[in-house]
Backbone as a chain_set.jsonl record, in Angstrom:
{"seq": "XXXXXXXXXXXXXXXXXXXXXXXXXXXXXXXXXXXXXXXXXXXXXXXXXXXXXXXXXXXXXXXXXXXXXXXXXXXXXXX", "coords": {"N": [[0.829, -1.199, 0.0], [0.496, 2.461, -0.381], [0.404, 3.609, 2.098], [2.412, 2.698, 3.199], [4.637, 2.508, 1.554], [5.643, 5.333, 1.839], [5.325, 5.479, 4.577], [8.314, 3.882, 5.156], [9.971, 5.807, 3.521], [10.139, 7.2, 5.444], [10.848, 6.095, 7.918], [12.813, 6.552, 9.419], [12.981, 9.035, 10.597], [11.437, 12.292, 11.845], [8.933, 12.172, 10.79], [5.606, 11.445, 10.523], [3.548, 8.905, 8.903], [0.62, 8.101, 8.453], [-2.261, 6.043, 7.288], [-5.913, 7.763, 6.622], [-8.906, 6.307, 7.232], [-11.921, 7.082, 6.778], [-14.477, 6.16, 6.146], [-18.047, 6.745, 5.891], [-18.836, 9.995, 5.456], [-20.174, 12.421, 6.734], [-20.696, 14.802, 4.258], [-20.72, 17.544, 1.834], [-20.064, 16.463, -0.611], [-21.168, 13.521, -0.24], [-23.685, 14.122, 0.377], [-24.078, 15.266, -2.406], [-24.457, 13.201, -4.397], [-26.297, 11.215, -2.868], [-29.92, 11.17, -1.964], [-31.693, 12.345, 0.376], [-33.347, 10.625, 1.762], [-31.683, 8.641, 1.511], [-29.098, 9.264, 2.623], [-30.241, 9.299, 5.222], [-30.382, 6.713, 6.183], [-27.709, 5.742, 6.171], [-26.173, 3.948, 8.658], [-24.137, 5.006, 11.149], [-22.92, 6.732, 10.267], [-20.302, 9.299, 9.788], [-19.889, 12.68, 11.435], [-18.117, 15.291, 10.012], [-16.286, 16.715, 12.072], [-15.656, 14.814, 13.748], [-14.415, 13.075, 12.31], [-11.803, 14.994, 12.212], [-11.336, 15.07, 14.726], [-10.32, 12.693, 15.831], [-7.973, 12.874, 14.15], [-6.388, 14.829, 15.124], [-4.856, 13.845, 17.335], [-2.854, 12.499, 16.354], [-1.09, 14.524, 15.783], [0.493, 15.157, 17.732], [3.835, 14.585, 19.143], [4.215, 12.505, 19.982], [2.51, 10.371, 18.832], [3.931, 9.072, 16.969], [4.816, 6.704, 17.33], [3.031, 5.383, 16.192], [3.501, 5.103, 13.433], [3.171, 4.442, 10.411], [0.832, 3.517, 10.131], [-2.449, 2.309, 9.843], [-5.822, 4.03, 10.17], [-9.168, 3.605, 11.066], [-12.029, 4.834, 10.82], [-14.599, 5.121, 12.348], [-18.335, 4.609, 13.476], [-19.628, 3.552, 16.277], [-23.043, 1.353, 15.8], [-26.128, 1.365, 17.346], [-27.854, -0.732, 16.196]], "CA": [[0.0, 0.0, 0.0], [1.05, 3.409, -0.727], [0.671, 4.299, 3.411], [3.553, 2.122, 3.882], [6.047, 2.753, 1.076], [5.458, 6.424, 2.533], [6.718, 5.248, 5.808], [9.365, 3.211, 4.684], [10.929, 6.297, 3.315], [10.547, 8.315, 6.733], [10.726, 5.43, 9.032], [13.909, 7.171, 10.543], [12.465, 10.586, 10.626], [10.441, 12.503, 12.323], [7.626, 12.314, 9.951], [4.126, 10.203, 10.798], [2.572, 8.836, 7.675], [-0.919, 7.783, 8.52], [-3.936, 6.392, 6.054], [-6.852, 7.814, 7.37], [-10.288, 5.642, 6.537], [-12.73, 8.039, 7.209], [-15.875, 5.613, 6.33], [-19.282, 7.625, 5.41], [-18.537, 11.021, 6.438], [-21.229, 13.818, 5.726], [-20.343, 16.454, 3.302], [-21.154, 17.991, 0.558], [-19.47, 15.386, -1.505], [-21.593, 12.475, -0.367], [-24.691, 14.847, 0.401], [-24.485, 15.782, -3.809], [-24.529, 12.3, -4.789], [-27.451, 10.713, -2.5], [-30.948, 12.077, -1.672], [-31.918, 13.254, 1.778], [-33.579, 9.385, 2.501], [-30.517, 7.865, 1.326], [-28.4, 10.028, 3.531], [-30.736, 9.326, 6.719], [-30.201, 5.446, 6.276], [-26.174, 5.519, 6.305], [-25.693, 3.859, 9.977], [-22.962, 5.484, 11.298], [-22.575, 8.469, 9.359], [-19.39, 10.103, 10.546], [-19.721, 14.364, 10.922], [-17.003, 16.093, 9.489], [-15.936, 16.918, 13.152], [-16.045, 13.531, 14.253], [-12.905, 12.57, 11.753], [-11.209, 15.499, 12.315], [-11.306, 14.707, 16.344], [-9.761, 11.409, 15.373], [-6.407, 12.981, 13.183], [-6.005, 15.384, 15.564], [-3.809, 13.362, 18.309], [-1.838, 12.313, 15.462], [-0.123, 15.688, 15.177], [1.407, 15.152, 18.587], [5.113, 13.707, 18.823], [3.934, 10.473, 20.396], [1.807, 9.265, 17.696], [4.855, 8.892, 15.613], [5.01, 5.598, 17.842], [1.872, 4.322, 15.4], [3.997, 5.351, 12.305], [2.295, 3.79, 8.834], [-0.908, 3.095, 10.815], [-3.895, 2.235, 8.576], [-6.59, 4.805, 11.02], [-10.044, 3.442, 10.646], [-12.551, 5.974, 11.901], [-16.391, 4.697, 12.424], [-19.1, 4.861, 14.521], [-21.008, 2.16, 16.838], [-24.133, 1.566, 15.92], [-26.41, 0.216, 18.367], [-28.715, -1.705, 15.861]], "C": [[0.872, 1.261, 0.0], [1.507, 3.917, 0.346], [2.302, 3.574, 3.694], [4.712, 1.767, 2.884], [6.314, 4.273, 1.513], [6.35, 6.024, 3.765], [7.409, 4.694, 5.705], [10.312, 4.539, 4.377], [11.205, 7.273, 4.438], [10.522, 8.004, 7.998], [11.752, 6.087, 10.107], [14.252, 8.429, 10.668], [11.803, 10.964, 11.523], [9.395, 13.152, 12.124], [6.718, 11.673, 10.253], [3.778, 10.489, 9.595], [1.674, 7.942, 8.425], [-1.381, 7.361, 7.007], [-4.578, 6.301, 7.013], [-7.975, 7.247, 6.798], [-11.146, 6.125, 7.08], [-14.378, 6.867, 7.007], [-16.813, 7.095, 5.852], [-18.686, 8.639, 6.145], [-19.661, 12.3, 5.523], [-20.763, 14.995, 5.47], [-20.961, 16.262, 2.599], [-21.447, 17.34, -0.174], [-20.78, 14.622, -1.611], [-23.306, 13.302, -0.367], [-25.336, 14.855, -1.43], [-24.702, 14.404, -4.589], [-25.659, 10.888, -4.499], [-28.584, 11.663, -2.402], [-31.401, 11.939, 0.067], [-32.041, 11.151, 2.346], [-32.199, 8.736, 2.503], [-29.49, 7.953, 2.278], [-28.737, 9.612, 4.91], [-30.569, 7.825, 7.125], [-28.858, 4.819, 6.365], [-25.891, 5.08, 7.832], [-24.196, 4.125, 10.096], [-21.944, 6.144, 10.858], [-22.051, 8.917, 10.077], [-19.95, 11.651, 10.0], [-18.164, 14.595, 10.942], [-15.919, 16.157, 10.95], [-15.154, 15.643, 14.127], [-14.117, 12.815, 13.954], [-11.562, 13.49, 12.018], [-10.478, 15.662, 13.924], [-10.003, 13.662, 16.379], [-8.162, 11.847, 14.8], [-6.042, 13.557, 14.414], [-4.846, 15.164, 16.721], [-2.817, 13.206, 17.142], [-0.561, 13.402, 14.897], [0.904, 15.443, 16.492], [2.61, 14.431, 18.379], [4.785, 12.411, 19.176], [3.133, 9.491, 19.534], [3.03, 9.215, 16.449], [5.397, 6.933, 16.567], [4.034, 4.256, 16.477], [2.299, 4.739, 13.756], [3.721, 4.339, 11.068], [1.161, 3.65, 9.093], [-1.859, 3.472, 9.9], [-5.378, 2.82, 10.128], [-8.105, 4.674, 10.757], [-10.951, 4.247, 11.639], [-14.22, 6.056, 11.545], [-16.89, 4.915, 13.167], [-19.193, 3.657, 14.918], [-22.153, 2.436, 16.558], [-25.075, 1.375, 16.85], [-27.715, -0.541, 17.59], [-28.021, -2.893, 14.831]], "O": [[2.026, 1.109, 0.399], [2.558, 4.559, 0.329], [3.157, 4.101, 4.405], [5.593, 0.958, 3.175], [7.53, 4.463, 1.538], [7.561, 6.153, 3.945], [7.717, 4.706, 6.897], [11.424, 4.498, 4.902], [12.189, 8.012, 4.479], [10.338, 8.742, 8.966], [11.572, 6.138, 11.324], [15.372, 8.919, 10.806], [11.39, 10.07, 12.261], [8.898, 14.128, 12.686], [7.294, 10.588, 10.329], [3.648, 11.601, 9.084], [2.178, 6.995, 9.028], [-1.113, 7.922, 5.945], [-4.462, 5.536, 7.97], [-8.17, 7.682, 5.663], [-11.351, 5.606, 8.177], [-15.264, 6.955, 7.857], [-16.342, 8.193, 5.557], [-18.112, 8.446, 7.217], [-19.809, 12.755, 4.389], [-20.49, 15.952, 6.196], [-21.694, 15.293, 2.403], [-22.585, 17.232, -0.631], [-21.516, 14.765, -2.588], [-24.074, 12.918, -1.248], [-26.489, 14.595, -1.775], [-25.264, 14.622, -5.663], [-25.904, 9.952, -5.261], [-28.398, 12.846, -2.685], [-31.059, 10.9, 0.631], [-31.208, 10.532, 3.009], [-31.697, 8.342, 3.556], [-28.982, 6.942, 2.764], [-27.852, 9.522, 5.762], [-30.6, 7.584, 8.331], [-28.731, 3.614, 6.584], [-25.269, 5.969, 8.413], [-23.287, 3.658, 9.41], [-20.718, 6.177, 10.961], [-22.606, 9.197, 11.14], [-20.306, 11.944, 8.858], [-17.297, 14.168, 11.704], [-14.803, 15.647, 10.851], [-14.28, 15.74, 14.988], [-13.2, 12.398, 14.661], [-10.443, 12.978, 12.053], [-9.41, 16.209, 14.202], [-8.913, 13.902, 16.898], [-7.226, 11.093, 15.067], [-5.259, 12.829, 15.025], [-4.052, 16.056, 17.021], [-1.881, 14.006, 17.15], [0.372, 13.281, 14.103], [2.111, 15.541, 16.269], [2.588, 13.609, 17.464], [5.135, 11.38, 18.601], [3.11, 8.26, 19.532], [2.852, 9.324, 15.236], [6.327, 6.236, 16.162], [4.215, 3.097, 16.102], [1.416, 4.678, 12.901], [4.389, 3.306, 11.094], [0.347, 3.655, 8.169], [-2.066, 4.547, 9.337], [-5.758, 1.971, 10.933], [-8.536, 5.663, 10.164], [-10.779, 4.354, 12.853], [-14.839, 6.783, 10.768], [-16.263, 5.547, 14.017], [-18.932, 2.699, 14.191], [-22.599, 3.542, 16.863], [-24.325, 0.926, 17.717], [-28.609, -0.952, 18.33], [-28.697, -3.846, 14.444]]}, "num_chains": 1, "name": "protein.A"}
């Protein structure tokens, strides 16, 4: 995978390469491409906020411990 010839070249850096898998996430994007029902039936429709919560440790120096890390970022449903 591309995340991990990425870290391969900055394994002895102090760079973090991440892939982030964001899953359904409501924008625009996916908003312009379904219709409202379609949209309301996505269990575990990430908000925008939601994923961006999620990267955000990743800027610190200590997440360079999880360096290539494939970052999957979903909800629970409870049905």
């Amino acid at each position: 995978p591309l995340n991990l010839a990425e870290w391969r070249k900055h394994q002895y850096s102090n760079i973090g390469v991440y892939a982030i898998l964001p899953g359904s996430t409501d924008t625009p994007l996916l908003r312009g491409t379904r219709s409202e029902e379609q949209v309301a039936q996505i269990l575990g429709l990430n908000k925008p906020e939601h994923v961006a919560d999620a990267i955000l440790p990743l800027l610190s120096p200590d997440a360079l411990a999880f360096n290539g890390a494939c970052i999957s970022i979903s909800r629970r449903t409870t049905q």
